[in-house]
Amino acid sequence: MKTDIILCGVGGQGILSIATIIGEAAMNENLYIKQAEVHGMSQRGGDVQSNLRISSNPIASDLIPLGGADVIISMEPMEALRYLPYLNKEGWVITSSAPFINIPNYPNIEDIKAELAKLPHVVAIDIEQLAKDNQVPRSANVILLGAAQKALGIDYDKLEAAIRRVFARKGDAIVEANVKALSIGREQQG
Amino acid sequence: MMEKKLLLGDEAVALGALHAGLSGVYAYPGTPSTEITEFIQLHPLAKERKVHSRWCTNEKTAMEAALGMSFMGKRALVCMKHVGMNVCADPFVNSAMTGVNGGVVVLVADDPSMHSSQDEQDSRFYGKFAMIPTFEPSSQQEAYDMMEAAFDYSEQQCLPVLMRVTTRMAHSRAVVEVKDEARKENELNYNAVAANWVLLPANARKRNDKVTAQQAQLEEDAANSAYNKIALPFGGAGRGAASLGIIASGIAYNYVKESGVDVPILKISQYPLPKKLVRQMLDSCEKVMIVEEGQPFIEEQVRGVFESQNILGRLTGELPRTGELTPDSVAAALNEELRVKNEELDINSQLSTLNSQLVVARPPQLCQGCGHRDVYTALNEVLKEYENPRVFGDIGCYTLGFLPPYRAIHSCVDMGASITMAKGASDAGQWPAVAIIGDSTFTHSGMTGLLDAVNEKANITVIISDNLTTAMTGGQDSAGTNKFEAICLGLGVEPEHLHVVVPLPKNMPEITRIIREEINYHGVSVIIPQRECIQTFKRHAKERKQNN
């Protein structure tokens, strides 16, 4: 198998914890992994992205070529659109539908939603609202991960097991909240 | 026994050093090198062995302390970003003259495309310039493996080793096979020979002759290095003249592999450039494309100063002249050269037609609640009363004060240049001349400039915006915390023109009054707005909550 994933959002939204869970699941399956991250200045409220590549064969480049990504997982709808040139023609976009507006010229959100709706394979959900409604307010990003499960090509049970390992030292309550968030996300992928 | 770990390139370097019997890491934070020292600071083995890992005041003090540890026979690692090499250039270049006793590895993380930097200088030139052997890993696994090799080689050759990584190596994770045991640290010894380490001209001349003569051996070692090798097409079946061969170094090698081309490839990960291997490539290929991350370091050496039809790369336009390489720019250059019509290789046929015109830029900005915001608000309010104020900025989060809504600074050059440039501007007749510098940048390279200003009673106003941390790189300890008033007074700043304020909206009247009074004072004034970085404040609050 080979899945090339672009994780994106705004600095501080926690895209790297999604990457950690996917990485843990892939590592446990003895898959090859490369994950290029962005650290430093752009983390201060700017756009951030991470290239995550998992494969059963060795991976050469840390970066995903244009048109090569199988999935875009985005914590923010406009940020999902930013990386479209990296998506392959049959690729999936899994994104939060709630805008993060910290710039004066943020586009009209209805235009962004319309643009997203034109894509062949897209899941756009209000993860923040779902997280609040389901009493897992800190696990919105894991809801997004659950919604991406099929597109990632990783078995649900393996993602859940990875969550249990990644959050184990934070206590049972946090583990269970994230497991619940994953299942809420799964139901959203239709 | 080996075990598998998912590690950042920086972490692979750090663990490689610990497993190689490291006794001390010396560093100043700088993207993309910071995580090396942080990893060592938190590692149980480093704690158990009491490996030195506290942050240094700047890269020069780091390099010199590492030389001291080497002098006593132990292994030391120095880490910095590329522009830090300029700060420690003096001890770095001279370390080839002194040589080493315990092994020394100088790890420098270059930042092509300037993700978080003010230039994209290529540190390999420093290695050549100083006649110091240079390693350039192409994968996280090599970064780990090469660290022990570099320490061994440093001790074998009695020279430091420069290890060069770039952003995409430093900040990318991969699965790395690591040992589950570490080499013992070196014992303290007195083998360092004073005649080598006292660089009086008579001593230094001897060492210079020795190191110059050593270069042939270093090149021979590079030619025989397991990290430098020629791979022929079809697993070696493709002997005979090839139309195109590739010389690729460091991480650029991966982009060549990603493209899938099957042509002769010379991979370079150890310098001096092994001419013997380059000659083999030139003799067996009609043309050679040189693919390297950074400046055309190999390309210039292979071409010399003359034009050549047969050497392709960044200088001839096949690859972009500046900026970091990508799998796309490398594949495009190779496709063009090989005229590949093959679907798999032709990236244009794969290119997604998807894109959106709606997307706008989202530049980084100062955090909500950040004290620098209040400092700029106050400064801008006062400065609009003057005809042509000039504000000299510095390196840190507060450089973002250049962007809207503040548009508050007129320069940012290098660590510490705010104070010295304000002084030079004042010398030229400018008033008001204001310097704004962060706490960590001030102790890194601002203190000496302030002494110059005090000694000449320069007509400048210095704002040390103190957020109690090195914020830009993620909140590392700042060398001068709680010492700034004492430092300024010690340098001769007049007590009545030294003020500490708390940058909060409710204190605006007091802060603007003080800034105005001190601009109008003819001499050096220092104002220290002091409030903890909002990011470290949140982190500390969370830690306190977890501990309760």
XYZ file of C-alpha atoms in Angstrom:
738
model
C 0.000 0.000 0.000
C 0.961 3.639 -0.390
C -0.897 6.675 0.954
C 0.392 10.226 0.554
C -1.330 12.633 2.924
C -1.240 16.405 3.258
C -2.241 17.627 6.711
C -2.933 21.329 6.899
C -4.484 24.112 8.895
C -3.508 27.243 10.784
C -0.555 27.288 13.196
C -1.717 26.030 16.592
C -4.693 23.930 15.359
C -2.985 20.659 16.208
C -2.379 18.988 12.850
C 0.718 17.301 14.215
C -1.227 15.252 16.752
C -3.239 13.752 13.857
C 0.079 12.920 12.202
C 1.337 11.310 15.402
C -1.637 8.917 15.536
C -1.360 7.944 11.859
C 2.390 7.526 12.283
C 1.914 5.301 15.331
C -0.574 3.103 13.459
C 1.716 2.859 10.423
C 4.782 2.141 12.559
C 2.937 -0.692 14.293
C 2.199 -2.210 10.877
C 5.907 -2.051 9.980
C 5.174 0.392 7.156
C 7.704 2.932 5.887
C 6.963 6.509 6.952
C 8.189 9.974 6.002
C 6.688 13.045 7.563
C 7.892 16.547 6.729
C 6.740 19.140 9.258
C 6.854 22.916 9.486
C 8.414 24.439 12.585
C 9.460 27.995 13.334
C 8.082 31.328 12.249
C 5.055 30.158 10.259
C 3.630 28.444 13.331
C 2.552 31.880 14.600
C -0.978 31.975 13.153
C 0.150 31.377 9.569
C -0.767 28.538 7.243
C 0.958 25.273 8.181
C 1.152 21.906 6.494
C 2.773 18.555 6.936
C 3.512 15.967 4.237
C 2.894 12.460 5.574
C 3.784 9.476 3.407
C 3.189 5.875 4.416
C 4.008 2.903 2.243
C 4.803 -0.795 2.299
C 7.853 0.010 0.113
C 10.772 2.343 0.897
C 9.969 6.052 0.376
C 12.542 8.316 -1.290
C 11.343 11.907 -1.005
C 10.197 13.573 2.214
C 7.976 15.825 0.094
C 4.913 14.759 -1.913
C 5.079 15.711 -5.606
C 2.401 17.944 -7.148
C -0.663 15.895 -8.028
C 0.582 13.060 -5.859
C -1.433 13.271 -2.646
C -4.167 10.718 -1.996
C -5.750 12.657 0.857
C -5.837 16.210 2.166
C -6.838 16.417 5.823
C -7.487 20.027 6.753
C -8.458 21.695 10.011
C -9.710 24.706 8.034
C -11.714 24.952 4.758
C -9.677 27.606 2.909
C -6.470 25.815 3.884
C -7.844 22.639 2.257
C -8.178 24.551 -1.023
C -4.604 25.894 -0.751
C -3.115 22.428 -1.331
C -5.400 21.242 -4.164
C -2.552 21.303 -6.714
C -0.964 18.518 -4.649
C -4.049 16.286 -4.780
C -4.279 13.524 -7.370
C -7.336 13.372 -9.569
C -9.038 10.685 -7.494
C -7.886 12.101 -4.155
C -10.036 12.844 -1.127
C -10.411 16.087 0.821
C -11.446 15.688 4.456
C -11.885 19.096 6.030
C -13.389 21.073 8.821
C -16.095 23.343 7.432
C -15.672 26.078 10.041
C -13.467 28.978 8.906
C -10.611 30.271 11.065
C -10.604 33.974 10.278
C -7.483 35.817 11.415
C -6.864 37.861 8.259
C -8.843 40.856 6.995
C -9.315 39.538 3.432
C -10.690 36.083 4.253
C -12.916 35.036 1.319
C -16.679 34.587 1.591
C -17.231 31.257 3.360
C -20.162 30.359 1.077
C -17.828 30.642 -1.934
C -15.365 28.335 -0.209
C -18.077 25.795 0.577
C -19.241 25.901 -3.057
C -15.678 25.377 -4.261
C -15.258 22.392 -1.942
C -18.587 20.917 -3.060
C -17.312 20.851 -6.663
C -14.587 18.338 -5.746
C -15.246 14.690 -6.637
C -14.420 13.279 -3.195
C -14.939 15.579 -0.264
C -16.079 15.320 3.348
C -16.644 18.732 4.968
C -17.893 18.679 8.551
C -18.121 21.106 11.432
C -15.815 19.200 13.755
C -15.796 21.854 16.476
C -19.593 21.743 16.758
C -19.643 17.937 16.691
C -16.983 17.860 19.394
C -19.035 20.183 21.610
C -22.312 18.362 20.976
C -20.726 15.049 21.924
C -18.881 16.275 25.026
C -15.400 15.737 23.546
C -14.524 19.430 23.128
C -10.753 18.877 22.920
C -10.865 16.097 20.341
C -12.145 17.866 17.213
C -8.991 16.896 15.329
C -9.552 13.193 16.104
C -13.115 13.493 14.723
C -11.508 14.700 11.504
C -9.144 11.733 11.572
C -12.119 9.355 11.982
C -13.752 10.950 8.939
C -10.574 10.255 6.948
C -10.228 6.605 7.977
C -11.354 4.969 4.716
C -9.487 7.457 2.558
C -6.317 6.700 4.525
C -6.601 2.987 3.839
C -5.881 2.117 7.471
C -8.187 -0.276 9.352
C -10.395 1.410 11.924
C -9.249 -0.949 14.691
C -5.633 -0.067 14.014
C -6.308 3.660 14.305
C -8.188 3.073 17.550
C -5.327 0.991 18.936
C -2.871 3.743 17.955
C -4.995 6.319 19.825
C -4.947 4.107 22.932
C -1.153 3.931 22.798
C -0.553 7.609 21.961
C -2.809 8.948 24.734
C -2.142 6.214 27.330
C 0.026 8.349 29.588
C -2.628 11.093 29.690
C -5.116 8.868 31.521
C -8.232 6.817 30.737
C -10.618 9.779 30.427
C -8.582 11.346 27.612
C -8.109 7.973 25.877
C -11.860 7.300 25.917
C -12.726 10.832 24.717
C -10.454 10.366 21.716
C -11.721 6.867 20.943
C -15.256 8.302 21.028
C -14.180 11.177 18.758
C -12.748 8.698 16.252
C -16.047 6.808 16.105
C -18.016 10.041 15.671
C -15.764 10.902 12.753
C -16.208 7.479 11.197
C -19.975 7.970 11.040
C -19.461 11.181 9.064
C -17.689 9.589 6.125
C -20.872 8.042 4.715
C 20.396 -5.265 19.135
C 18.673 -2.685 16.969
C 15.273 -1.109 17.536
C 13.024 1.019 15.317
C 12.059 4.556 16.213
C 10.138 7.266 14.354
C 12.517 10.219 14.547
C 12.880 13.728 13.153
C 16.188 14.197 11.334
C 17.196 16.456 14.240
C 16.305 13.722 16.734
C 18.248 11.118 14.752
C 21.296 13.393 14.954
C 20.804 13.837 18.706
C 20.366 10.140 19.422
C 23.307 9.285 17.160
C 25.475 11.664 19.173
C 24.298 10.261 22.526
C 24.966 6.717 21.332
C 28.420 7.826 20.166
C 29.416 8.696 23.753
C 28.627 12.410 23.727
C 29.646 14.362 26.833
C 28.217 17.759 25.930
C 25.999 19.557 23.422
C 26.535 23.291 23.058
C 24.011 25.325 21.094
C 21.921 28.437 20.669
C 18.338 27.799 19.438
C 17.743 28.386 15.742
C 15.280 26.925 13.258
C 15.752 24.247 11.920
C 18.369 22.994 14.449
C 16.639 23.571 17.812
C 15.164 20.085 18.311
C 18.604 18.446 18.517
C 19.488 20.057 21.821
C 15.911 19.771 23.134
C 15.958 16.017 22.466
C 19.211 15.616 24.401
C 17.919 17.782 27.269
C 14.981 15.403 27.767
C 16.706 12.090 27.067
C 17.063 9.741 30.094
C 20.572 8.631 29.086
C 21.745 12.242 28.913
C 20.279 12.856 32.377
C 21.863 9.703 33.771
C 25.268 10.604 32.332
C 24.900 14.320 33.121
C 25.631 15.206 29.493
C 25.952 18.983 29.244
C 22.925 20.342 27.356
C 22.077 23.787 28.713
C 21.592 26.500 26.091
C 24.521 28.815 25.398
C 24.363 32.598 25.005
C 25.305 32.417 21.333
C 26.941 30.157 18.753
C 30.426 31.510 19.433
C 30.322 30.713 23.137
C 28.920 27.298 22.171
C 31.739 26.486 19.738
C 34.412 27.616 22.183
C 32.981 25.630 25.093
C 32.908 22.568 22.838
C 36.584 23.123 22.041
C 37.278 23.249 25.792
C 35.522 19.911 26.276
C 37.468 18.434 23.351
C 40.711 19.813 24.819
C 40.030 17.658 27.882
C 39.498 14.589 25.702
C 35.697 14.307 25.617
C 33.234 14.322 22.719
C 31.278 17.518 22.088
C 28.526 18.462 19.637
C 27.838 22.051 18.552
C 24.467 22.807 16.898
C 23.207 25.867 15.116
C 21.271 27.169 12.151
C 23.262 28.305 9.109
C 23.504 31.987 10.025
C 24.850 30.897 13.424
C 27.936 29.736 11.508
C 28.706 33.386 10.802
C 28.623 34.113 14.535
C 30.981 31.246 15.407
C 33.113 31.533 12.273
C 36.158 32.681 14.240
C 36.468 29.672 16.553
C 35.159 27.330 13.826
C 37.826 28.233 11.282
C 40.527 28.260 13.946
C 39.446 24.853 15.223
C 41.073 23.365 12.118
C 44.311 24.955 13.290
C 44.051 23.709 16.879
C 42.687 20.334 15.865
C 40.790 18.308 18.434
C 41.538 15.931 21.267
C 38.077 14.532 21.989
C 35.901 14.366 18.859
C 34.007 17.505 17.816
C 31.044 17.533 15.437
C 29.637 20.893 14.343
C 26.063 20.328 13.179
C 24.668 23.094 11.045
C 21.117 23.162 9.707
C 20.748 25.163 6.506
C 17.417 26.689 5.532
C 17.166 26.912 1.725
C 14.063 28.841 0.631
C 14.404 30.768 3.913
C 11.398 29.305 5.726
C 12.616 30.956 8.928
C 15.785 32.808 7.975
C 17.219 35.951 6.432
C 19.455 34.268 3.825
C 20.061 30.849 2.280
C 23.828 30.513 2.644
C 25.236 27.014 2.144
C 27.405 25.864 5.044
C 29.400 23.404 2.951
C 31.454 26.413 1.853
C 32.509 26.895 5.485
C 33.812 23.328 5.622
C 35.883 23.810 2.465
C 37.020 27.266 3.553
C 38.218 25.936 6.924
C 39.640 22.696 5.391
C 37.353 20.686 7.674
C 35.795 17.405 6.452
C 32.052 17.721 5.855
C 29.299 15.093 6.090
C 25.871 15.552 4.502
C 23.365 12.770 5.288
C 20.643 12.039 2.749
C 18.263 10.257 5.114
C 17.364 10.203 8.797
C 18.990 6.776 9.033
C 22.238 8.173 7.645
C 21.976 11.125 10.020
C 21.918 8.672 12.924
C 24.642 6.375 11.554
C 26.917 9.177 10.444
C 27.067 10.763 13.866
C 29.168 7.970 15.344
C 31.226 7.812 12.139
C 31.794 11.574 12.370
C 33.000 11.443 15.987
C 35.326 8.531 15.196
C 36.645 10.312 12.104
C 37.133 13.546 14.049
C 39.342 11.739 16.552
C 41.136 9.763 13.858
C 41.994 12.878 11.825
C 42.341 15.202 14.867
C 39.979 17.650 13.137
C 36.390 18.718 13.818
C 33.778 17.362 11.411
C 31.107 19.634 9.950
C 27.751 17.870 9.533
C 25.337 19.691 7.245
C 21.596 19.065 7.179
C 18.814 21.096 5.556
C 15.267 21.974 6.647
C 13.590 18.977 4.992
C 15.987 16.608 6.734
C 15.946 18.349 10.104
C 12.157 18.607 10.265
C 11.087 15.389 8.628
C 10.373 12.135 10.448
C 11.239 8.644 9.296
C 11.643 5.221 10.835
C 15.250 4.843 11.982
C 16.946 1.676 13.221
C 18.961 2.587 16.285
C 21.175 0.734 18.737
C 19.825 -0.047 22.176
C 23.144 0.714 23.827
C 25.534 3.634 23.893
C 29.312 3.826 23.634
C 31.038 4.867 26.850
C 32.036 8.494 27.179
C 35.716 9.307 26.763
C 37.732 9.681 29.986
C 39.156 13.076 30.828
C 42.747 13.223 29.562
C 45.660 15.618 29.233
C 46.763 14.632 25.730
C 46.044 18.031 24.172
C 49.382 19.510 23.066
C 49.767 23.179 23.975
C 51.876 23.849 20.865
C 48.830 22.988 18.739
C 46.344 24.924 20.818
C 48.321 28.136 21.341
C 47.824 29.741 17.958
C 50.842 31.995 18.022
C 51.952 32.505 14.410
C 54.933 30.137 14.763
C 52.655 27.351 16.041
C 49.799 28.106 13.673
C 52.073 27.979 10.604
C 53.069 24.418 11.459
C 49.474 23.416 11.946
C 48.443 25.148 8.725
C 51.054 23.126 6.797
C 49.903 19.943 8.503
C 46.185 20.496 7.821
C 46.857 21.550 4.231
C 48.889 18.392 3.646
C 46.112 16.344 5.267
C 43.591 17.364 2.589
C 44.734 14.684 0.125
C 44.042 11.999 2.735
C 40.612 13.496 3.500
C 39.745 13.390 -0.199
C 40.969 9.805 -0.498
C 38.794 8.882 2.493
C 35.800 10.569 0.846
C 36.418 8.581 -2.360
C 36.383 5.365 -0.342
C 33.534 6.370 1.981
C 30.579 4.012 2.243
C 28.373 7.128 2.029
C 29.723 8.134 -1.410
C 28.920 5.645 -4.100
C 28.129 5.256 -7.781
C 25.008 3.271 -8.623
C 24.716 2.021 -12.214
C 21.381 1.481 -13.979
C 19.574 -1.847 -13.853
C 21.507 -2.896 -10.788
C 24.869 -2.599 -12.579
C 23.814 -4.219 -15.875
C 23.803 -0.847 -17.598
C 27.557 -0.483 -18.118
C 28.869 1.503 -21.048
C 28.455 5.141 -22.015
C 25.304 6.798 -20.735
C 23.769 9.927 -22.221
C 23.120 11.383 -18.787
C 24.555 10.761 -15.345
C 23.611 12.425 -12.080
C 25.688 13.639 -9.166
C 23.345 14.192 -6.218
C 24.126 15.143 -2.636
C 22.286 15.066 0.671
C 18.524 15.243 0.524
C 18.537 16.105 -3.200
C 19.483 12.450 -3.802
C 15.997 11.465 -2.589
C 14.280 13.643 -5.182
C 16.327 11.955 -7.901
C 15.293 8.534 -6.542
C 11.654 9.687 -6.334
C 11.703 10.544 -10.059
C 12.404 6.896 -10.845
C 15.046 7.591 -13.538
C 17.445 4.715 -14.067
C 20.762 6.328 -15.007
C 24.215 6.275 -13.361
C 24.029 8.185 -10.058
C 26.919 9.322 -7.887
C 25.649 10.047 -4.411
C 27.821 12.407 -2.370
C 27.513 12.563 1.413
C 31.120 13.156 2.457
C 33.504 15.954 1.438
C 36.127 17.095 0.330
C 34.595 16.381 -3.064
C 36.089 13.029 -4.214
C 37.504 13.980 -7.616
C 38.202 10.333 -8.454
C 34.487 9.458 -8.367
C 33.512 12.620 -10.231
C 36.077 11.728 -12.922
C 34.501 8.280 -13.334
C 31.125 9.910 -13.938
C 32.474 12.430 -16.444
C 34.311 9.674 -18.313
C 31.290 7.397 -18.610
C 28.479 9.891 -19.242
C 28.001 12.364 -22.074
C 26.401 14.874 -19.738
C 26.236 15.096 -15.958
C 23.483 16.881 -14.054
C 24.377 18.046 -10.571
C 21.483 18.028 -8.139
C 22.279 19.564 -4.761
C 20.261 21.350 -2.078
C 21.523 24.869 -1.545
C 24.078 26.782 -3.559
C 25.989 25.226 -6.527
C 28.839 23.992 -4.302
C 29.664 20.770 -6.148
C 28.666 22.233 -9.503
C 31.163 25.092 -9.293
C 33.959 22.733 -8.296
C 33.207 20.328 -11.138
C 32.825 23.042 -13.780
C 35.601 25.298 -12.646
C 35.251 28.837 -13.910
C 34.592 27.897 -17.523
C 31.387 27.294 -19.430
C 30.652 23.669 -20.111
C 28.041 22.067 -22.326
C 28.227 18.869 -20.372
C 27.732 19.946 -16.762
C 24.120 20.810 -16.005
C 22.532 22.127 -12.854
C 21.576 25.299 -11.052
C 24.124 27.444 -12.892
C 22.860 26.429 -16.334
C 19.169 26.836 -15.539
C 18.024 23.198 -15.685
C 17.398 23.487 -11.954
C 16.229 26.667 -10.205
C 19.163 28.934 -9.297
C 17.800 29.672 -5.797
C 15.415 28.127 -3.294
C 15.071 24.568 -2.093
C 14.626 21.751 -4.556
C 11.388 19.794 -4.717
C 10.575 16.402 -6.215
C 8.800 18.413 -8.940
C 11.687 20.710 -9.895
C 14.089 17.743 -10.024
C 11.685 15.554 -12.020
C 11.022 18.387 -14.478
C 14.754 18.901 -15.067
C 15.338 15.186 -15.575
C 12.314 14.808 -17.876
C 13.450 17.704 -19.993
C 16.957 16.301 -20.285
C 15.918 12.712 -20.919
C 12.954 13.805 -23.081
C 10.901 11.241 -21.322
C 7.551 10.524 -22.865
C 6.875 7.810 -20.377
C 3.620 8.578 -18.509
C 5.038 7.603 -15.173
C 7.896 10.059 -15.380
C 6.158 12.921 -17.103
C 4.904 14.945 -14.187
C 2.867 17.253 -16.403
C 0.518 14.439 -17.324
C -0.011 13.638 -13.671
C -0.430 17.203 -12.576
C -3.713 17.743 -10.868
C -5.962 20.172 -12.638
C -7.398 21.073 -9.271
C -6.770 24.452 -7.752
C -8.754 27.323 -6.346
C -8.567 31.045 -7.072
C -10.167 31.810 -3.722
C -7.121 31.118 -1.584
C -5.390 34.138 -0.055
C -2.110 34.367 1.854
C -2.183 33.794 5.598
C 1.068 35.280 6.902
C 2.299 34.520 10.414
C 1.491 37.146 13.026
C 2.120 38.059 16.641
C -0.101 35.975 18.941
C -3.199 37.466 20.526
C -2.183 38.626 23.995
C 1.523 38.935 23.113
C 3.395 41.707 24.935
C 5.223 42.751 21.752
C 1.824 43.908 20.436
C 1.453 46.363 23.315
C 5.026 47.570 22.823
C 4.383 48.348 19.141
C 1.046 50.001 19.913
C 2.770 52.331 22.389
C 5.769 52.980 20.147
C 3.621 53.791 17.113
C 1.471 56.163 19.148
C 4.502 58.140 20.305
C 6.410 58.091 17.019
C 3.557 59.630 15.021
C 4.435 62.865 16.857
C 7.815 62.975 15.075
C 8.582 63.850 11.473
C 10.917 61.034 10.372
C 11.394 58.492 13.109
C 13.381 55.360 12.275
C 13.039 52.061 14.132
C 15.780 49.446 13.818
C 14.435 45.960 14.427
C 16.090 42.666 15.179
C 15.692 38.885 14.908
C 12.728 37.338 16.734
C 8.937 37.154 16.832
C 8.861 40.952 17.022
C 10.263 41.143 13.467
C 6.608 40.490 12.561
C 6.065 44.112 13.661
C 7.066 44.955 10.082
C 3.732 43.557 8.859
C 0.315 45.200 9.168
C -1.272 46.371 11.353
C 1.914 47.703 12.989
C 4.334 48.442 10.116
C 6.601 49.534 12.936
C 10.190 48.642 11.961
C 12.508 49.792 9.189
C 15.285 47.200 9.399
C 16.173 43.675 10.504
C 19.613 42.414 9.491
C 21.194 40.044 11.978
C 21.259 39.243 15.685
C 22.017 42.485 17.560
C 22.041 44.857 14.577
C 19.145 46.912 15.948
C 21.293 48.695 18.544
C 24.389 49.149 16.403
C 22.416 50.301 13.355
C 20.472 52.783 15.489
C 23.813 54.096 16.738
C 25.216 54.383 13.197
C 22.049 56.153 12.056
C 22.333 58.517 15.003
C 25.990 59.118 14.121
C 24.728 60.089 10.661
C 22.369 62.638 12.200
C 19.099 60.687 12.525
C 16.720 61.427 15.397
C 14.663 59.713 16.712
C 16.680 56.503 16.301
C 14.992 53.656 18.137
C 16.260 50.081 18.487
C 13.913 47.225 19.338
C 15.450 43.920 20.349
C 14.277 40.825 22.237
C 15.766 39.607 25.501
C 17.531 36.553 24.097
C 18.816 38.433 21.041
C 20.139 41.148 23.351
C 22.311 38.734 25.332
C 23.254 36.862 22.122
C 24.741 39.879 20.347
C 23.248 43.143 21.596
C 25.293 43.824 24.742
C 28.555 44.756 23.001
C 26.735 47.178 20.712
C 25.092 48.812 23.716
C 28.550 49.355 25.228
C 29.643 51.131 22.016
C 26.575 53.358 22.259
C 27.117 54.137 25.966
C 30.807 54.935 25.423
C 29.901 57.544 22.811
C 26.684 58.721 24.513
C 24.849 57.973 21.263
C 21.447 59.618 20.948
C 19.399 56.413 20.757
C 16.482 54.788 22.541
C 16.794 51.050 23.047
C 13.739 48.912 23.782
C 14.556 45.439 25.095
C 11.217 43.671 24.685
C 11.645 41.004 27.347
C 9.236 38.060 27.206
C 11.434 35.929 29.509
C 12.177 33.327 26.835
C 13.569 32.599 23.373
C 10.073 32.647 21.916
C 10.505 32.365 18.159
C 12.112 28.933 18.339
C 9.510 27.577 20.758
C 10.261 28.921 24.226
C 13.786 27.937 25.250
C 15.495 29.463 28.292
C 16.839 32.950 27.693
C 20.355 33.546 29.025
C 19.693 36.959 30.574
C 16.352 36.443 32.334
C 16.209 38.542 35.530
C 19.587 40.127 34.742
C 18.738 42.839 32.201
C 18.716 45.824 34.527
C 22.012 44.739 36.070
C 23.559 44.136 32.638
C 22.492 47.565 31.350
C 23.672 49.359 34.478
C 26.938 47.430 34.355
C 27.489 48.550 30.766
C 27.066 52.138 31.942
C 23.463 52.993 31.093
C 22.447 55.855 33.424
C 20.023 54.603 36.109
C 17.576 57.487 35.513
C 17.351 56.479 31.844
C 16.716 52.806 32.466
C 13.049 51.813 32.890
C 11.194 48.553 33.340
C 7.504 48.571 32.348
C 4.797 45.937 31.998
C 3.366 45.945 28.452
C -0.379 45.727 29.014
C -3.113 47.936 27.531
C -3.911 49.365 31.003
C -0.336 50.686 31.297
C -0.380 52.532 27.956
C -0.292 56.077 29.439
C 2.805 55.263 31.530
C 4.611 53.443 28.691
C 3.975 56.155 26.093
C 5.076 58.856 28.563
C 8.357 57.047 29.230
C 9.064 56.396 25.532
C 8.402 60.058 24.720
C 10.640 61.340 27.547
C 13.480 59.024 26.613
C 13.366 59.838 22.907
C 13.667 63.465 23.930
C 16.638 62.698 26.202
C 19.948 63.257 24.386
C 21.857 60.073 25.150
C 21.372 56.333 25.549
C 18.089 55.257 27.131
C 16.955 51.708 27.724
C 13.309 50.732 28.223
C 12.564 47.129 29.172
C 8.922 46.105 28.635
C 8.766 42.854 30.586
C 5.954 40.289 30.368
C 6.090 36.539 29.803
C 5.502 35.161 26.292
C 1.835 34.161 26.004
C 2.794 30.735 24.631
C 5.137 29.815 27.504
C 2.659 31.344 29.952
C -0.077 28.986 28.706
C 2.321 26.041 28.797
C 3.432 26.837 32.356
C -0.191 27.235 33.488
C -1.010 23.804 32.026
C 2.009 22.240 33.763
C 0.990 23.776 37.089
C -2.539 22.395 36.633
C -1.198 18.911 35.873
C 1.072 18.986 38.907
C -1.737 19.961 41.284
